[in-house]
Short mmCIF file of N, CA and C in Angstrom, two decimals:
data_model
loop_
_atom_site.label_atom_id
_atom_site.label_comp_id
_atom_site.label_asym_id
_atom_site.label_seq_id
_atom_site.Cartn_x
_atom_site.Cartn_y
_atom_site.Cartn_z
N UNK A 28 -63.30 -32.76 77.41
CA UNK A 28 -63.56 -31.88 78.56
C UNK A 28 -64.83 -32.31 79.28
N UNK A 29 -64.36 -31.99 80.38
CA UNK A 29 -66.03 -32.40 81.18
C UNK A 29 -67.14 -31.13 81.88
N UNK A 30 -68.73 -31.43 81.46
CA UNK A 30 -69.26 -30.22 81.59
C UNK A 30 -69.98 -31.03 82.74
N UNK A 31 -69.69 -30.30 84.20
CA UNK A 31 -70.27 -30.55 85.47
C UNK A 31 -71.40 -29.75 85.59
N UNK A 32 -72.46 -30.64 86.33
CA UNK A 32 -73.14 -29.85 86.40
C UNK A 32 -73.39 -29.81 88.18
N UNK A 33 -72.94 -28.90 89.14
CA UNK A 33 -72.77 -29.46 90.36
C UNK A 33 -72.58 -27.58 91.26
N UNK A 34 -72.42 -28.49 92.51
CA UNK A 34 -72.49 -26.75 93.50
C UNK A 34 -71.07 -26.55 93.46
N UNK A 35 -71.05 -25.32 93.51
CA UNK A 35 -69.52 -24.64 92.67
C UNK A 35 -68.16 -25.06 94.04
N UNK A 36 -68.72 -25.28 95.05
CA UNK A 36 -68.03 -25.32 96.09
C UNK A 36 -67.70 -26.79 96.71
N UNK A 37 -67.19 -27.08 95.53
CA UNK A 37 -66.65 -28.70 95.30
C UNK A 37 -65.06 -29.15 94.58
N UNK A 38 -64.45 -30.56 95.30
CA UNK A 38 -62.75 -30.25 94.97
C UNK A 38 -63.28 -30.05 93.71
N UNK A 39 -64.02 -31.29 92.75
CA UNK A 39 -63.94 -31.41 91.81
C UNK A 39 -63.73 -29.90 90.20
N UNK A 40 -65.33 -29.56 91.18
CA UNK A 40 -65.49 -28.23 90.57
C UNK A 40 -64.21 -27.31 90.12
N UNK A 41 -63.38 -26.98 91.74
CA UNK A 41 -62.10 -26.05 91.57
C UNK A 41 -61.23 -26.87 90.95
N UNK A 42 -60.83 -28.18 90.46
CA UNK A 42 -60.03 -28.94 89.96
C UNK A 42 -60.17 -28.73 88.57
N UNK A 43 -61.33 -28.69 87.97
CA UNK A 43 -61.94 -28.34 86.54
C UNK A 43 -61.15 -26.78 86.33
N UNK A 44 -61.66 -25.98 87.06
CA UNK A 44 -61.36 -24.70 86.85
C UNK A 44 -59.35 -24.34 87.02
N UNK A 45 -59.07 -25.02 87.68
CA UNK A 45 -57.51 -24.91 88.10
C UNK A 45 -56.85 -25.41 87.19
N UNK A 46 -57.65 -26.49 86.29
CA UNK A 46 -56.45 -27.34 85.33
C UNK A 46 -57.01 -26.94 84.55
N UNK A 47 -57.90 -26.40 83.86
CA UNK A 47 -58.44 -26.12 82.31
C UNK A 47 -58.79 -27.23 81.61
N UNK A 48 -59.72 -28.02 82.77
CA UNK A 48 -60.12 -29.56 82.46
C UNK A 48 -61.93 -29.33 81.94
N UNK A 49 -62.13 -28.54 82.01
CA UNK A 49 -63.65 -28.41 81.74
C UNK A 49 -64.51 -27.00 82.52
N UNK A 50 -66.27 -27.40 82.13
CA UNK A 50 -66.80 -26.22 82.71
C UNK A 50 -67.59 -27.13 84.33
N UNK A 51 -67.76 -26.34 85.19
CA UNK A 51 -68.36 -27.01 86.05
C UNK A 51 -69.37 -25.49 86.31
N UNK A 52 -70.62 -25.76 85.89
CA UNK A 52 -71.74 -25.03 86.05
C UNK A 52 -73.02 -25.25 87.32
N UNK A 53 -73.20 -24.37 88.01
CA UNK A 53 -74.44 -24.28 88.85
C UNK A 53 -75.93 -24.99 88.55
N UNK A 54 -75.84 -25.71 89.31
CA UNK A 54 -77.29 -26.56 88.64
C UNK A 54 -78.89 -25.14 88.65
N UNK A 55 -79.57 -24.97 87.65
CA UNK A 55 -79.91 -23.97 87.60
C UNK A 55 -79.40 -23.03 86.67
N UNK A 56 -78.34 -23.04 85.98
CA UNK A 56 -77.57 -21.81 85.16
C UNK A 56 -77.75 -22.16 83.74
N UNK A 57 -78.50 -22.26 83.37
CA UNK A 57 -78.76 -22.42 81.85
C UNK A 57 -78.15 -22.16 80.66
N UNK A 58 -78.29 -21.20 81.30
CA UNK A 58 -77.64 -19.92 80.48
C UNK A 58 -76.09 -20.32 80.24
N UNK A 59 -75.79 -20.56 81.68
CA UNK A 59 -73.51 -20.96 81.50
C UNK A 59 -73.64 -22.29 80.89
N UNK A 60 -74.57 -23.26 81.34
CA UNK A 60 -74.58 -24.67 80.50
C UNK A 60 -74.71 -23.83 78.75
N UNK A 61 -75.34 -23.22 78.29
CA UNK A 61 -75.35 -23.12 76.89
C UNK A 61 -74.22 -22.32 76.37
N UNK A 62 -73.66 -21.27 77.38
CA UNK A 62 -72.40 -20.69 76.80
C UNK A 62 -71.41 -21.67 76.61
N UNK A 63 -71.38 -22.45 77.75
CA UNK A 63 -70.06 -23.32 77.72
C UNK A 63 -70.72 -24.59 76.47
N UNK A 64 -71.25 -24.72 76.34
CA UNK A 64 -71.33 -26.12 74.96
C UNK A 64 -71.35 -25.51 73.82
N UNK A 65 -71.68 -24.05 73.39
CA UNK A 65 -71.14 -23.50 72.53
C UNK A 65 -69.57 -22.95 72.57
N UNK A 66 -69.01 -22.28 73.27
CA UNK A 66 -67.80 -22.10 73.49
C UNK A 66 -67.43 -23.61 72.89
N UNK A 67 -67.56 -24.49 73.28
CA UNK A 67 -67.14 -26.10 72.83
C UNK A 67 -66.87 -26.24 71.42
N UNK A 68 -68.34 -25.97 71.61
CA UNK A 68 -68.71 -26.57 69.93
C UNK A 68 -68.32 -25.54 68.76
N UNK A 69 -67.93 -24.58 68.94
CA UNK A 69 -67.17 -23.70 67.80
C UNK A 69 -65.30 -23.36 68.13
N UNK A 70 -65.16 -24.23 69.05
CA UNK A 70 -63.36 -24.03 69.23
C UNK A 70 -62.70 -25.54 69.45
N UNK A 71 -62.57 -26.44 68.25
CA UNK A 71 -61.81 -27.30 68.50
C UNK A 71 -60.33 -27.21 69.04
N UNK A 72 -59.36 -26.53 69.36
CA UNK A 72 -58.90 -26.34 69.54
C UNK A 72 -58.77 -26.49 71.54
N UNK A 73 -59.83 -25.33 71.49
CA UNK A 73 -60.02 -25.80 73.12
C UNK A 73 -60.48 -26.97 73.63
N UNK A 74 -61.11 -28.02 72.50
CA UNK A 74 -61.80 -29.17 73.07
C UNK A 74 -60.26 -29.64 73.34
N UNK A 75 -59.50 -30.06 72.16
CA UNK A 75 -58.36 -30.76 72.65
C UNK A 75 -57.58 -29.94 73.63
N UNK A 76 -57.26 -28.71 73.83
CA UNK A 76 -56.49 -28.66 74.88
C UNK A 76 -57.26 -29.10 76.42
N UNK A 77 -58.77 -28.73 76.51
CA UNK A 77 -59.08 -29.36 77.97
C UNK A 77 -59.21 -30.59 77.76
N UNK A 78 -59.39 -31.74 77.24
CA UNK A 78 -59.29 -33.19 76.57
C UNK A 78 -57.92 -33.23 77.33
N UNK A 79 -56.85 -33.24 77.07
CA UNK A 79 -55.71 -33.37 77.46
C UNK A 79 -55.50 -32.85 78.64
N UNK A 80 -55.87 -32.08 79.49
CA UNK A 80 -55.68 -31.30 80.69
C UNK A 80 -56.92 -32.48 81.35
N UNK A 81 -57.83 -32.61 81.17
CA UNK A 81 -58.76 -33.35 81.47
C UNK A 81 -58.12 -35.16 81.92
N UNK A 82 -57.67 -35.48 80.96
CA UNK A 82 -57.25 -36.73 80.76
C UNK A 82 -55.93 -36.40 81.83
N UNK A 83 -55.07 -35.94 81.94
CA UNK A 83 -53.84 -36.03 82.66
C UNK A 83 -53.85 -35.69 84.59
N UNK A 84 -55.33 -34.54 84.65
CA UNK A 84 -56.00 -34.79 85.60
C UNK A 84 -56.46 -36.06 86.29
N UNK A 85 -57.26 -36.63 85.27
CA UNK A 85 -57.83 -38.09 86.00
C UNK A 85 -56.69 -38.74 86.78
N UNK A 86 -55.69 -38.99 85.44
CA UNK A 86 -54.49 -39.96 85.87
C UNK A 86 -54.13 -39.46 86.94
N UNK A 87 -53.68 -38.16 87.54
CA UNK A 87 -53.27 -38.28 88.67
C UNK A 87 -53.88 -37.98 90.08
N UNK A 88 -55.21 -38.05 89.79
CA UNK A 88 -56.21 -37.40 91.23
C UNK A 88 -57.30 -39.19 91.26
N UNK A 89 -57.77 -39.37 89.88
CA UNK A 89 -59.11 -39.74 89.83
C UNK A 89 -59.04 -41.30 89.32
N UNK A 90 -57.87 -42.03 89.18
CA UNK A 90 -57.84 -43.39 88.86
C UNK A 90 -58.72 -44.13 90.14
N UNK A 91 -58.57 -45.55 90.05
CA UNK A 91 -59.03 -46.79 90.99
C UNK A 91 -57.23 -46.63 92.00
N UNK A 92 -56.62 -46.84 91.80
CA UNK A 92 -55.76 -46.65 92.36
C UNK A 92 -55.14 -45.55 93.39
N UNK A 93 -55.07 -44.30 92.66
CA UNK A 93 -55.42 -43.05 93.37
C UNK A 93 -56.27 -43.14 94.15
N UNK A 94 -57.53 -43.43 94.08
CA UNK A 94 -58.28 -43.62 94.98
C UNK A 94 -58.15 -44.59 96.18
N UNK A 95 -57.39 -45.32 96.16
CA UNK A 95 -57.17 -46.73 96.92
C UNK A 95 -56.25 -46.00 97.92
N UNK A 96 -55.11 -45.20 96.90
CA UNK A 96 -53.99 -44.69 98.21
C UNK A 96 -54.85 -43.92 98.76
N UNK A 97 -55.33 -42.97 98.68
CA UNK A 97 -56.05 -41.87 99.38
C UNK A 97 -57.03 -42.67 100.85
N UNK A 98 -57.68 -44.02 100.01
CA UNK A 98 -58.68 -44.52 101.06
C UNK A 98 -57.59 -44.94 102.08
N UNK A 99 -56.22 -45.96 101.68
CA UNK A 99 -55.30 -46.53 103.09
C UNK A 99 -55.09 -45.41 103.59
N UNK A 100 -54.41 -44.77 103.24
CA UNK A 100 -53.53 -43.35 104.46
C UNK A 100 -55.03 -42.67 105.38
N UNK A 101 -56.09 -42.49 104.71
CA UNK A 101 -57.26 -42.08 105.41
C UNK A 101 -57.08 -43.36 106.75
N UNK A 102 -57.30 -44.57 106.09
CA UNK A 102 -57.84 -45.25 107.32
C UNK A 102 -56.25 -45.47 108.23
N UNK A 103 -55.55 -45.10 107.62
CA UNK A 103 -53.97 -45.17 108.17
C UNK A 103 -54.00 -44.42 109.52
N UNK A 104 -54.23 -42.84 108.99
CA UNK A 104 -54.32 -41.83 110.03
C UNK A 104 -55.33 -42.19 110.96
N UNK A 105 -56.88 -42.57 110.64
CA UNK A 105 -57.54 -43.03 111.65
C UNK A 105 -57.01 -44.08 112.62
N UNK A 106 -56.45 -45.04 112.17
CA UNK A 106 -56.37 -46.26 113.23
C UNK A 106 -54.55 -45.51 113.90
N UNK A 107 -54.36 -44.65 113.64
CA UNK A 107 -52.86 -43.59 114.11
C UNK A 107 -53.36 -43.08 115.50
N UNK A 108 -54.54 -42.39 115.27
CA UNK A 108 -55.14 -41.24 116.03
C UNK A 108 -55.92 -42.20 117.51
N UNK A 109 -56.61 -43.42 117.04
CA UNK A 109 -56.95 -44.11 118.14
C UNK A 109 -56.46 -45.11 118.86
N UNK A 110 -55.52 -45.36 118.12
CA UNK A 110 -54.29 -46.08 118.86
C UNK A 110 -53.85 -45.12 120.31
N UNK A 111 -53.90 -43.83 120.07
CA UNK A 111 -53.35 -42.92 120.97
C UNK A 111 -54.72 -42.61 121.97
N UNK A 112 -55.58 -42.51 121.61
CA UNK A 112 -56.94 -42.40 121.90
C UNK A 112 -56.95 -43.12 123.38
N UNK A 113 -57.30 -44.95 122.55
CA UNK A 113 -57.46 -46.15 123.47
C UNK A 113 -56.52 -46.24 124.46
N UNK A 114 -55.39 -45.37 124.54
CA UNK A 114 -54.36 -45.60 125.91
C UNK A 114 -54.66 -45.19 127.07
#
């Protein structure tokens, strides 16, 4: 599982929280950073289920690849939009 430490109003963040991939905590929150690494550290059980929710996440949002399609169709739609632009 992955413990973020980041502003809550991020894909990543709601991606953690939506898949049961980890904690993503407020930089500043001490307090949720120590609940959540205890919550961890006394429930193996939950490590492997967000481990696995975690891992099946990556594969389909967060590879080199994934990322590659996401970057063409971005620059896809751009050079779409000014094609129409430049006329």
């Amino acid at each position: 599982p992955v413990l973020a430490i980041m502003d809550q109003d991020t894909d990543i963040a709601e991606e953690l929280k939506n898949n049961d991939a980890g904690f993503s905590i407020e930089v500043g929150n001490d307090k949720k950073l120590v609940e959540a690494i205890y919550k961890l550290k006394n429930n193996e059980k939950l490590i492997k289920k967000m481990a696995i929710n975690c891992r099946k996440l990556f594969l389909t949002k967060y590879t080199t690849e994934k990322g590659t399609e996401q970057y063409v169709e971005l620059l896809d739609e751009i050079m779409e939009e000014e094609k129409y632009v430049c006329r």
